[in-house]
Structures are given as C-alpha cells and as structure tokens.
Coordinates of C-alpha atoms in Angstrom, one line a residue:
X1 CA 10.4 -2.9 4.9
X2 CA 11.2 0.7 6.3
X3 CA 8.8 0.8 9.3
X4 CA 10.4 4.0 11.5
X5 CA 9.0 7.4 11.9
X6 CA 12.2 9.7 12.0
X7 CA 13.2 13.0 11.9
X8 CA 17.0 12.9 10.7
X9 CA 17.9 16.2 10.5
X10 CA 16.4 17.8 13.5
X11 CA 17.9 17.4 17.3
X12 CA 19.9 14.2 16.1
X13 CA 23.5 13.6 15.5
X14 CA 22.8 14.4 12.1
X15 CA 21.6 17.9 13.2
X16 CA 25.1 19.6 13.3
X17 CA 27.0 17.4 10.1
X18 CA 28.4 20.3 8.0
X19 CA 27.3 20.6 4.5
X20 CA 29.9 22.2 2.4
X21 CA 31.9 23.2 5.6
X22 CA 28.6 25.0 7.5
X23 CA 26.2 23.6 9.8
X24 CA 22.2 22.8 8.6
X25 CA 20.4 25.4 9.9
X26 CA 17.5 24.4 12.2
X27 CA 14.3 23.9 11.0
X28 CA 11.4 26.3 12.0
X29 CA 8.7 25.4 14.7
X30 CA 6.4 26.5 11.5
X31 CA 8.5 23.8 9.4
X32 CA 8.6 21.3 11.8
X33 CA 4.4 21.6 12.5
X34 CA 3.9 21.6 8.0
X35 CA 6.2 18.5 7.9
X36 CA 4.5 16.7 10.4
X37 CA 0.7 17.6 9.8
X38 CA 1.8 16.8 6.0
X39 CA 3.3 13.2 7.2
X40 CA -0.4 12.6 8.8
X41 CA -2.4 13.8 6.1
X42 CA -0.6 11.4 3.6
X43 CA -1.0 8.6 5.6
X44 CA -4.0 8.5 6.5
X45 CA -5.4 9.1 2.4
X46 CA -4.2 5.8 1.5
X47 CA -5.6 4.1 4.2
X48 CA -9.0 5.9 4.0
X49 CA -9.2 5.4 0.1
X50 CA -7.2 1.7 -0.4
X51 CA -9.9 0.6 2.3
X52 CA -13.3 1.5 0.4
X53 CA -11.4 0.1 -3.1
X54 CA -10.9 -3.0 -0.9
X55 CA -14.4 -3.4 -0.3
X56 CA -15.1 -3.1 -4.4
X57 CA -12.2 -5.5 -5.1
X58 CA -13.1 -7.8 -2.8
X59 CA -16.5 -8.4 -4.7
X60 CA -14.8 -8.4 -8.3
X61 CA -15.5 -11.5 -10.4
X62 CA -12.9 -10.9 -12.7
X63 CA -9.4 -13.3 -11.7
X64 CA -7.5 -10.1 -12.4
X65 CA -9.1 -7.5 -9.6
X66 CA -9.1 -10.4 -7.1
X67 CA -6.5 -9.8 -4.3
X68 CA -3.9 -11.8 -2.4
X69 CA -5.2 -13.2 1.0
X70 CA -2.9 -13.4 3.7
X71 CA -3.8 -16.6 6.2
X72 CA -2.1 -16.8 9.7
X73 CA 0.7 -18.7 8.5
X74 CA 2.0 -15.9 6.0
X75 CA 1.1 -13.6 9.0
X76 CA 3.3 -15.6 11.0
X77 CA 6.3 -15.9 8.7
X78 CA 6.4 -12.3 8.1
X79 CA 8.4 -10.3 10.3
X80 CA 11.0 -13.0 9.9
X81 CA 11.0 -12.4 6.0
X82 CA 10.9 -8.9 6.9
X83 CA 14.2 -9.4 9.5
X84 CA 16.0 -11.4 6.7
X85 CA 15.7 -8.9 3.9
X86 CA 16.2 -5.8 6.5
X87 CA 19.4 -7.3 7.1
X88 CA 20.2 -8.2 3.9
X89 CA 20.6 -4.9 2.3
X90 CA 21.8 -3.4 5.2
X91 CA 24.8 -6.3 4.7
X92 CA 24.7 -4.8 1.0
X93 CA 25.0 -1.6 1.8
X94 CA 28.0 -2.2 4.0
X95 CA 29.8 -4.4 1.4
X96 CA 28.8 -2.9 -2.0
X97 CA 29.1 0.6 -3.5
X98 CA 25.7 2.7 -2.2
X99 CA 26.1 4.2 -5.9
X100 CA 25.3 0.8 -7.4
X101 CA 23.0 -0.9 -5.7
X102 CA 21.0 2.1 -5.6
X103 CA 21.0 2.6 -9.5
X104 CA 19.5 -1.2 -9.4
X105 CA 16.9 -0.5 -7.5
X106 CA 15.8 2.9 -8.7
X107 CA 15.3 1.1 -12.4
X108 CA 13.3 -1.3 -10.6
X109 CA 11.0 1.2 -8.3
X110 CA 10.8 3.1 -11.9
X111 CA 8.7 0.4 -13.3
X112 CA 7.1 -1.0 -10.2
X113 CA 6.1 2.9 -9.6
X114 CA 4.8 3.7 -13.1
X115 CA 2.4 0.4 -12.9
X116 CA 1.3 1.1 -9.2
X117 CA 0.7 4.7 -10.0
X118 CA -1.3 3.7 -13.0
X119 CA -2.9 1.6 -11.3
X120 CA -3.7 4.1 -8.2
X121 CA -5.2 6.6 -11.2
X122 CA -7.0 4.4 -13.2
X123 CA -8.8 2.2 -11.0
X124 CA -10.2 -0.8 -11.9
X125 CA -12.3 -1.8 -14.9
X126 CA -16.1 -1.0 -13.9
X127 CA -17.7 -4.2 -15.0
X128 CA -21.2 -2.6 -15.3
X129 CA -19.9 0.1 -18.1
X130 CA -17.8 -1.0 -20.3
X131 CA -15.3 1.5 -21.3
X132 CA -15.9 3.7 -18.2
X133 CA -13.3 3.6 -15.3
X134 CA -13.9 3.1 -11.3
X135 CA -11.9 6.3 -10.4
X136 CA -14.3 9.3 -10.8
X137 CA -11.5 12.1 -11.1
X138 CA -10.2 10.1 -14.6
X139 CA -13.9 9.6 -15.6
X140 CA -14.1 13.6 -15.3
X141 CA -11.2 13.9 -17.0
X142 CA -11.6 12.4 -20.2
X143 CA -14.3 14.4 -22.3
X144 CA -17.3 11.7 -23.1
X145 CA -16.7 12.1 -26.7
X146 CA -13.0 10.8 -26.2
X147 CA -12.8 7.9 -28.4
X148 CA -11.8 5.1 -26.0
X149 CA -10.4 1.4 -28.3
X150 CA -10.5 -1.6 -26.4
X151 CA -7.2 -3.9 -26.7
X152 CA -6.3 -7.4 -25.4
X153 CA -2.9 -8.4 -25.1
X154 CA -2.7 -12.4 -25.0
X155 CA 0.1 -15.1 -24.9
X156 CA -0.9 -18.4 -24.8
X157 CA 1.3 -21.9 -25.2
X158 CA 0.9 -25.2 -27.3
X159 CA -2.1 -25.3 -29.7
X160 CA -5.1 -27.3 -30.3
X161 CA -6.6 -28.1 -27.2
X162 CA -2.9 -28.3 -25.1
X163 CA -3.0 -24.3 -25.5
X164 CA -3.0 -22.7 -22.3
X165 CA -3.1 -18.9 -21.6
X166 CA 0.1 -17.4 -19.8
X167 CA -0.9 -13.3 -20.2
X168 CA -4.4 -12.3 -21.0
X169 CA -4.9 -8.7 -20.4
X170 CA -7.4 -6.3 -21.9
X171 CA -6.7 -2.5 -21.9
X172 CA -7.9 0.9 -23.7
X173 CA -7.0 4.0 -25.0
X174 CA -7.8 5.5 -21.5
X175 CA -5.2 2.6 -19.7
X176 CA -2.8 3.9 -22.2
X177 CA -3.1 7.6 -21.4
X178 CA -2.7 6.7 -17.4
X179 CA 0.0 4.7 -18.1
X180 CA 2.1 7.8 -20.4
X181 CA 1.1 10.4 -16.8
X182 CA 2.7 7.9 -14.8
X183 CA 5.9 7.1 -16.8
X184 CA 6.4 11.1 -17.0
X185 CA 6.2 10.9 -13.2
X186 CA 8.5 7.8 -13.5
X187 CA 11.3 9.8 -15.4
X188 CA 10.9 12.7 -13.0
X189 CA 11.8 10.5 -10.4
X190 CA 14.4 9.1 -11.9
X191 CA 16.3 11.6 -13.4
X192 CA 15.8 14.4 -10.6
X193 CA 14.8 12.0 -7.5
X194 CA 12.7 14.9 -6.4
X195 CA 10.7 14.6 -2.9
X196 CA 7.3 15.1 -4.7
X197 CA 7.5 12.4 -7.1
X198 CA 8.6 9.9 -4.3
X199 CA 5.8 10.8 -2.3
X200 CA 3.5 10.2 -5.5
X201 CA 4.9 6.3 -6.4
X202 CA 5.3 5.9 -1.9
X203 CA 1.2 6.8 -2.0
X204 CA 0.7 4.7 -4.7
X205 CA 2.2 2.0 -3.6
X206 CA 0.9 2.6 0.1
X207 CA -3.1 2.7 -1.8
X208 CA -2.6 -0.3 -3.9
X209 CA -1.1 -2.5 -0.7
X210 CA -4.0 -1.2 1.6
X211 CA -6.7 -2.3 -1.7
X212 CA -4.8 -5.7 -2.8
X213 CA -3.8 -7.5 0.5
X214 CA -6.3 -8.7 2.5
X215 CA -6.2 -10.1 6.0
X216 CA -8.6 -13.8 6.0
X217 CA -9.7 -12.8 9.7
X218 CA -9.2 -10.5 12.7
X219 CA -6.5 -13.7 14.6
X220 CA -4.3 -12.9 11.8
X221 CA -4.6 -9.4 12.0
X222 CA -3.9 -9.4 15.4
X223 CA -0.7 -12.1 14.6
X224 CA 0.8 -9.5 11.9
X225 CA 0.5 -6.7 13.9
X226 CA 2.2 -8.3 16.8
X227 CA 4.9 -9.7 14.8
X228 CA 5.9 -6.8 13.4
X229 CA 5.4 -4.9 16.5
X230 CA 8.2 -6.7 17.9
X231 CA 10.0 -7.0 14.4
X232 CA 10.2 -2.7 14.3
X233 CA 10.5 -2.3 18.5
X234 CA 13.6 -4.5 17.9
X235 CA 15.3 -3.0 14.6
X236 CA 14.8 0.1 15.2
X237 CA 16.4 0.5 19.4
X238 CA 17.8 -2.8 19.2
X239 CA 19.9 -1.9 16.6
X240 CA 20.7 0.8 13.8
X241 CA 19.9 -1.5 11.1
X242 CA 16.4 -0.2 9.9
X243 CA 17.6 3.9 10.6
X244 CA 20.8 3.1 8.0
X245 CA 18.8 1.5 5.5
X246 CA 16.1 4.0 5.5
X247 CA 18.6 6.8 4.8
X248 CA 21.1 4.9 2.3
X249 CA 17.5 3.4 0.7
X250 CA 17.1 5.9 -2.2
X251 CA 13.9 4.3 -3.0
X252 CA 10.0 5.2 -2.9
X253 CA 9.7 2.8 0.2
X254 CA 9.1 6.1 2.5
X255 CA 7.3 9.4 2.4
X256 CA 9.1 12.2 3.3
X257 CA 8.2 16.1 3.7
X258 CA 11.0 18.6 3.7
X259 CA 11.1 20.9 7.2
X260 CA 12.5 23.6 5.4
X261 CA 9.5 24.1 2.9
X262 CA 9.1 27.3 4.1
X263 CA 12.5 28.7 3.6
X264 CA 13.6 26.8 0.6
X265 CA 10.4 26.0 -1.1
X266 CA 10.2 23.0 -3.9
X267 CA 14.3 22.7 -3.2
X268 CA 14.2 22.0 0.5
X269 CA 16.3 19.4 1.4
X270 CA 16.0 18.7 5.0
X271 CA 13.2 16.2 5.3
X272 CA 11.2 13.9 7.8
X273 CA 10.5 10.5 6.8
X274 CA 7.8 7.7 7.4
X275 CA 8.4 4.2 6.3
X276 CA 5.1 2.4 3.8
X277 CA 5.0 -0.2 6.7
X278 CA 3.5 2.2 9.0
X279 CA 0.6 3.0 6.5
X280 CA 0.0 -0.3 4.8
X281 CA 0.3 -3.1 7.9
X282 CA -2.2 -0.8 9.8
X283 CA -4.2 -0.2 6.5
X284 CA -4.8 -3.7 5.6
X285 CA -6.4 -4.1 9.2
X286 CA -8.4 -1.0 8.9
X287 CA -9.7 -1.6 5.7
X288 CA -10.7 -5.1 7.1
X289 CA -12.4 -3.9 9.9
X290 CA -14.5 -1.8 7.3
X291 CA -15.4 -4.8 5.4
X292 CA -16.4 -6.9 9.0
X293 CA -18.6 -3.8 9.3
X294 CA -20.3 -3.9 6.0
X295 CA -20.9 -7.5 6.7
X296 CA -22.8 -7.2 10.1
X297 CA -25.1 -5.3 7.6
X298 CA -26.1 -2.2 10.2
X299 CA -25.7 0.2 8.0
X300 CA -22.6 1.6 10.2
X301 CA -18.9 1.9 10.0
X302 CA -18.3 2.0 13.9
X303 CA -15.2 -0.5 13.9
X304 CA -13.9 1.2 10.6
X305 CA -14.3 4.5 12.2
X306 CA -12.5 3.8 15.5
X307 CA -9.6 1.9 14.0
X308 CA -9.0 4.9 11.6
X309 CA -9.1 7.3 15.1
X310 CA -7.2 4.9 16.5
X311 CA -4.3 5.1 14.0
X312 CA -4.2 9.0 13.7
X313 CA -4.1 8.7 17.5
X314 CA -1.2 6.2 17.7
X315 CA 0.3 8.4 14.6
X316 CA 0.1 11.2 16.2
X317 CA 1.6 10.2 19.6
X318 CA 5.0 8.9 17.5
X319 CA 5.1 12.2 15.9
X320 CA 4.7 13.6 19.8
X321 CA 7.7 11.4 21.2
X322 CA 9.9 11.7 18.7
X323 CA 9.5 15.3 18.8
X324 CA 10.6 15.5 22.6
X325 CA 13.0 12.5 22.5
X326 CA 15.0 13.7 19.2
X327 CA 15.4 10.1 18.0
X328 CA 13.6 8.1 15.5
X329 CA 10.6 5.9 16.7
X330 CA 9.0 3.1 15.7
X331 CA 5.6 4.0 14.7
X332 CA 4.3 0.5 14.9
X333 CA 4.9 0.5 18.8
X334 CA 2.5 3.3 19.0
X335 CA -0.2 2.0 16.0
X336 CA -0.3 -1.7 17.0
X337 CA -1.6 -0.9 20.6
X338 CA -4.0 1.6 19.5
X339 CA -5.1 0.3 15.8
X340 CA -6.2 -3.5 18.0
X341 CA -6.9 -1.9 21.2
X342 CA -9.5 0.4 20.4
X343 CA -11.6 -2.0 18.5
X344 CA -11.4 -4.5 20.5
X345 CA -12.9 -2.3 23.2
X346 CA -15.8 -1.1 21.0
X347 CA -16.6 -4.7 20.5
X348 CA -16.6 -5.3 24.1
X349 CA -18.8 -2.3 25.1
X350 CA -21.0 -3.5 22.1
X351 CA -21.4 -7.3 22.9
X352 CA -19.5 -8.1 19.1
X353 CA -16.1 -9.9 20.5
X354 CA -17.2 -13.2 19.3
X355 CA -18.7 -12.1 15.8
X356 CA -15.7 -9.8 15.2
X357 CA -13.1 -12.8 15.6
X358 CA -15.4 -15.3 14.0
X359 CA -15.6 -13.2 10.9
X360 CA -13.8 -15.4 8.1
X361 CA -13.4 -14.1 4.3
X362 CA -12.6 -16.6 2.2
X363 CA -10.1 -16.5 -0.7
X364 CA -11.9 -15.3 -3.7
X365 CA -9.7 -17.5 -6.1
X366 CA -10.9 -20.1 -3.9
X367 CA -14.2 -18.6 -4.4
X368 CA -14.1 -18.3 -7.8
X369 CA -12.6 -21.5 -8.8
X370 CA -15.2 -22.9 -6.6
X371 CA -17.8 -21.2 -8.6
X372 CA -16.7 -21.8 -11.9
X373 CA -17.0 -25.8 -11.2
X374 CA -20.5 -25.5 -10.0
X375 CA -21.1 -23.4 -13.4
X376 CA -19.5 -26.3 -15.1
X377 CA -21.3 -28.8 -13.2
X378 CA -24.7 -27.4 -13.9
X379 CA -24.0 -26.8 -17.6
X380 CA -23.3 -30.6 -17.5
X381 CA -26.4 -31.6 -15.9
X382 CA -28.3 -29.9 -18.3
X383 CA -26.9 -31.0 -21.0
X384 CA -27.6 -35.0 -20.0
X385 CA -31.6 -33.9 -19.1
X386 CA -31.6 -32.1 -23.0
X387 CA -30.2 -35.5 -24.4
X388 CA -32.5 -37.9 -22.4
X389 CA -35.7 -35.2 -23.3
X390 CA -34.3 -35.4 -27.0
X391 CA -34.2 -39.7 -26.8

C-alpha cells in the first residue's frame, strides 16, 4: 500500500536528473499551487461520496451490496500485512526486471480498474425500482425510453437437491453499457498509461474502498489508524522502501497531478503523487463517524463534518511540510492525529465519549444470515399451527 505524499520532481534529488542530457526545468509557483489544490480536491471526493454510499450499502438486504467488516483483529494484523507486501515488491523490484513485473500487474489493475470503475459509475441496484440505478448522473444519462433487459448469470454445482450456487449475478443492458465506458478507459490506460486515466481507476478504487470496508467500531478505528501511523512514519523516514516502490509501481495505487500542466498541458510529465492509503484508511473512519451520526438520530452530521475538516486540515499541513522540507511525507502522520483527535474532542465538549466508543455495527452477513433463520423459523411455525388447524 503506497501511503506517502511526495513531490519527486521538485527540490529533491530527483530535481536536477537530466533527461536526454538537460536538466527538468522547475516547476512554476502557479504549477506547484494547481498540483496541490488538485491532489486535495481528489481526495477529499472519494471520501465525501464513498461515505454517504456507505451509509446506503450498509442497509442493503441484498448478500451482494453487503460489505466487508473489519473487527479489531484484522485492524490489528494490518500494517504488518501491509510491511510484508511493502517489502515484498520492493525485494521484487530489486531482483526482477521493472519491465516485467510491471506488465503483470498493469493486466491485472486493467481488470480490477474496469470493474471498480464500473462499479464507481453504476452504483448499486436500487431495490425500490427495478431497472433504475443508484447513481443519479447514469439515471440522467440514459434516455427513459432506453430499453433496459435484465440478465442473470448463474453457475451452480451437483443437481437435485446437492446443487449449490457458486455465481449468481443479475445484470442489464445499462451494467453492460458502464461496463464498455470503463473498459475504453481500461485500454487507455493500458496502452498510453496516461495520468488522467490513472487518476480515474486510483478514484475509483479510492470510492469503492471508502463504500465497501467498514470499520465494526470507533476502538478499531482508532487501532488501524495507529497501526498504520507507525507502519508509514517508519517506511517512509525509516527507510526508502515505500518512496522506491511508489515510483517503480506503475500501477493505479496513487493519484498524481502533473506540476507542469501549465506549460505542457495534457503531456506534462512532471507530477506529484499521493498514495490510496492516505484517502481510503482515513475514509473508512470518516464515513463511519457519518454513520455513528445518523444513528444518534439528531438529525446532524457534527462528527462527520469535523472528521472531514479534520482530514483536509491534516492534508493540507503534509502538503505544507513537504513543500518547505523538499522531501516526501507521510500523510498518515499528519491525518491520523487530526482525523481521531478532532472528534474525539467534539465528543468531549459534547458529553458523547462513551456513546461514540460504544457504538457497535454488526456484520450484516451476520445480520442477514441471522435473519434469514428467523424467516425460516417462522415459516416453520406456521406451517405446524396450519396442519394442527387442518387435523
């Protein structure tokens, strides 16, 4: 996970490496202040959108919108997954051919991309409509006489009553049509690796992590945060482990802006770079806080509100020192402090400390599997008072 907020080609060592025998020229004050207010304005639309489709998903019935919970002992393990697979490919990268092992992994960012981005466009079935889609820019976009088929892909094993479903997806005309936009963005990608179409499958990605992992309680928040805190305070001063592997990563994992925009328009090529981490481990916090707000039922979104201050603040302030030190920060040493602290000081002005880390959401598969056997539990009842009623 690429979790550094860097700025390789301005003030660094990297500053004065000649390209084709002449130095980079340096960037603008004007390119420099686009690059980074762009930077901002990206992150922050993932977390402000992925957090409001959390709130939906987390209410879906269907076993297909439900998301993945994260207890405290995922939280826990996390940064040292993280460490191991940082490591890894920086090992990979130092043994194997760059060339290769990034071919391998832009095939498989080409299809993880064209699914999220899909995905991101499409939004989730609306239960109440059949036919009509959660995402009301595609609902504008296709004319209301567009004739929309349903389909239903399904592979099931054994027969009789051994058969068990392995894929059961249903899709429509209007799936099919998101999913052909995205693969056109896919083959850009691939083919030219252009800036714009990584930032398109980096804030998909970044939208769909905020919307589909969700935090159990505040304590583990607060355990993944610190984790990683310490897991990108270490990789990125520690060592240059996380710097090289964003920079010899040529994969979606990052959104970049070009500082040369200006000059060079679409072809600019000297760019500054923020990792996913930064946007998605603070997201999935945010986006929790939102829904402990919606549960206290006031008809407010003062925790959701402050966290999402909080994280342009702590955003902002990288940006800041980076800027004056020249060297590439990690963000998370500047989000973790302000994306917990801030909260956790409303709640204390407010009298909500206890109710904020007592606030539990259960796993919905949990939930649902749960409900489904109380369904089946009732149907049976039923059925024994019709038989005795019929005797």
């Amino acid at each position: 996970m690429d979790s550094a907020l860097s700025d390789p080609h301005n003030g660094s060592s990297e500053a004065s490496r000649p390209t084709n025998g002449t130095a980079r020229p340096p960037s603008t004050p004007e390119g420099i202040a686009l690059a980074y207010g762009s930077l901002l304005l990206m992150a922050l639309l993932p977390i402000f959108f992925g957090a409001l489709r959390s709130v939906r998903c987390a209410r879906g019935k269907s076993s297909s919108d439900m998301p993945e919970t994260i207890t405290s002992r995922d939280a826990a393990r996390f940064p040292i997954i993280a460490s191991c697979t940082l490591l890894g490919l920086y090992l990979f990268f130092k043994i194997f051919s760059q060339e290769y092992i990034n071919l391998l992994l832009s095939m498989y960012f080409f299809v993880l991309g064209i699914l999220a981005l899909s995905h991101t466009i499409r939004g989730k079935r609306n239960t109440y409509l059949p036919g009509q889609l959660k995402s009301p820019f595609m609902n504008k976009f296709f004319p209301a006489n567009f004739p929309n088929r349903q389909y239903q892909l399904l592979f099931t094993q054994g027969s009789g009553e051994n058969k068990e479903e392995i894929i059961n997806y249903e899709f429509d005309t209007k799936d099919l049509v998101c999913l052909g936009l995205s693969t056109i963005v896919g083959v850009w990608y691939l083919l030219r690796k252009h800036w714009i179409a990584n930032n398109l499958f980096g804030l998909a990605f970044s939208l769909n992590g905020v919307e589909l992992l969700h935090l159990n309680n505040v304590s583990t928040g607060c355990i993944l945060l610190g984790g990683l805190f310490v897991y990108d305070v270490f990789w990125v001063f520690g060592t240059n482990v996380m710097v090289t592997v964003a920079k010899s990563f040529e994969a979606p994992i990052k959104l970049v802006f070009p500082q040369d925009l200006l000059e060079k328009g679409l072809e600019a090529d000297n760019f500054a770079m923020l990792g996913l981490g930064d946007i998605v481990i603070p997201g999935i916090f945010i986006a929790l806080l939102l829904r402990f707000d919606i549960s206290l039922k006031k008809n407010t979104h003062t925790y959701f509100y402050t966290s999402f201050a909080a994280y342009i603040f702590g955003l902002g302030l990288t940006i800041f020192i980076m800027h004056i030190f020249k060297h590439a920060q990690p963000a998370l040493l500047y989000l973790v402090p302000a994306c917990i602290g801030f909260p956790v000081l409303v709640a204390l002005a407010k009298g909500e400390v206890a109710e904020m880390f007592s606030y539990e959401e259960s796993n919905p598969k949990d939930s649902a599997a749960a409900t489904e056997s109380k369904e089946e539990a009732t149907e049976a009842s039923a059925s024994k008072r019709l038989e005795k009623k019929e005797k």
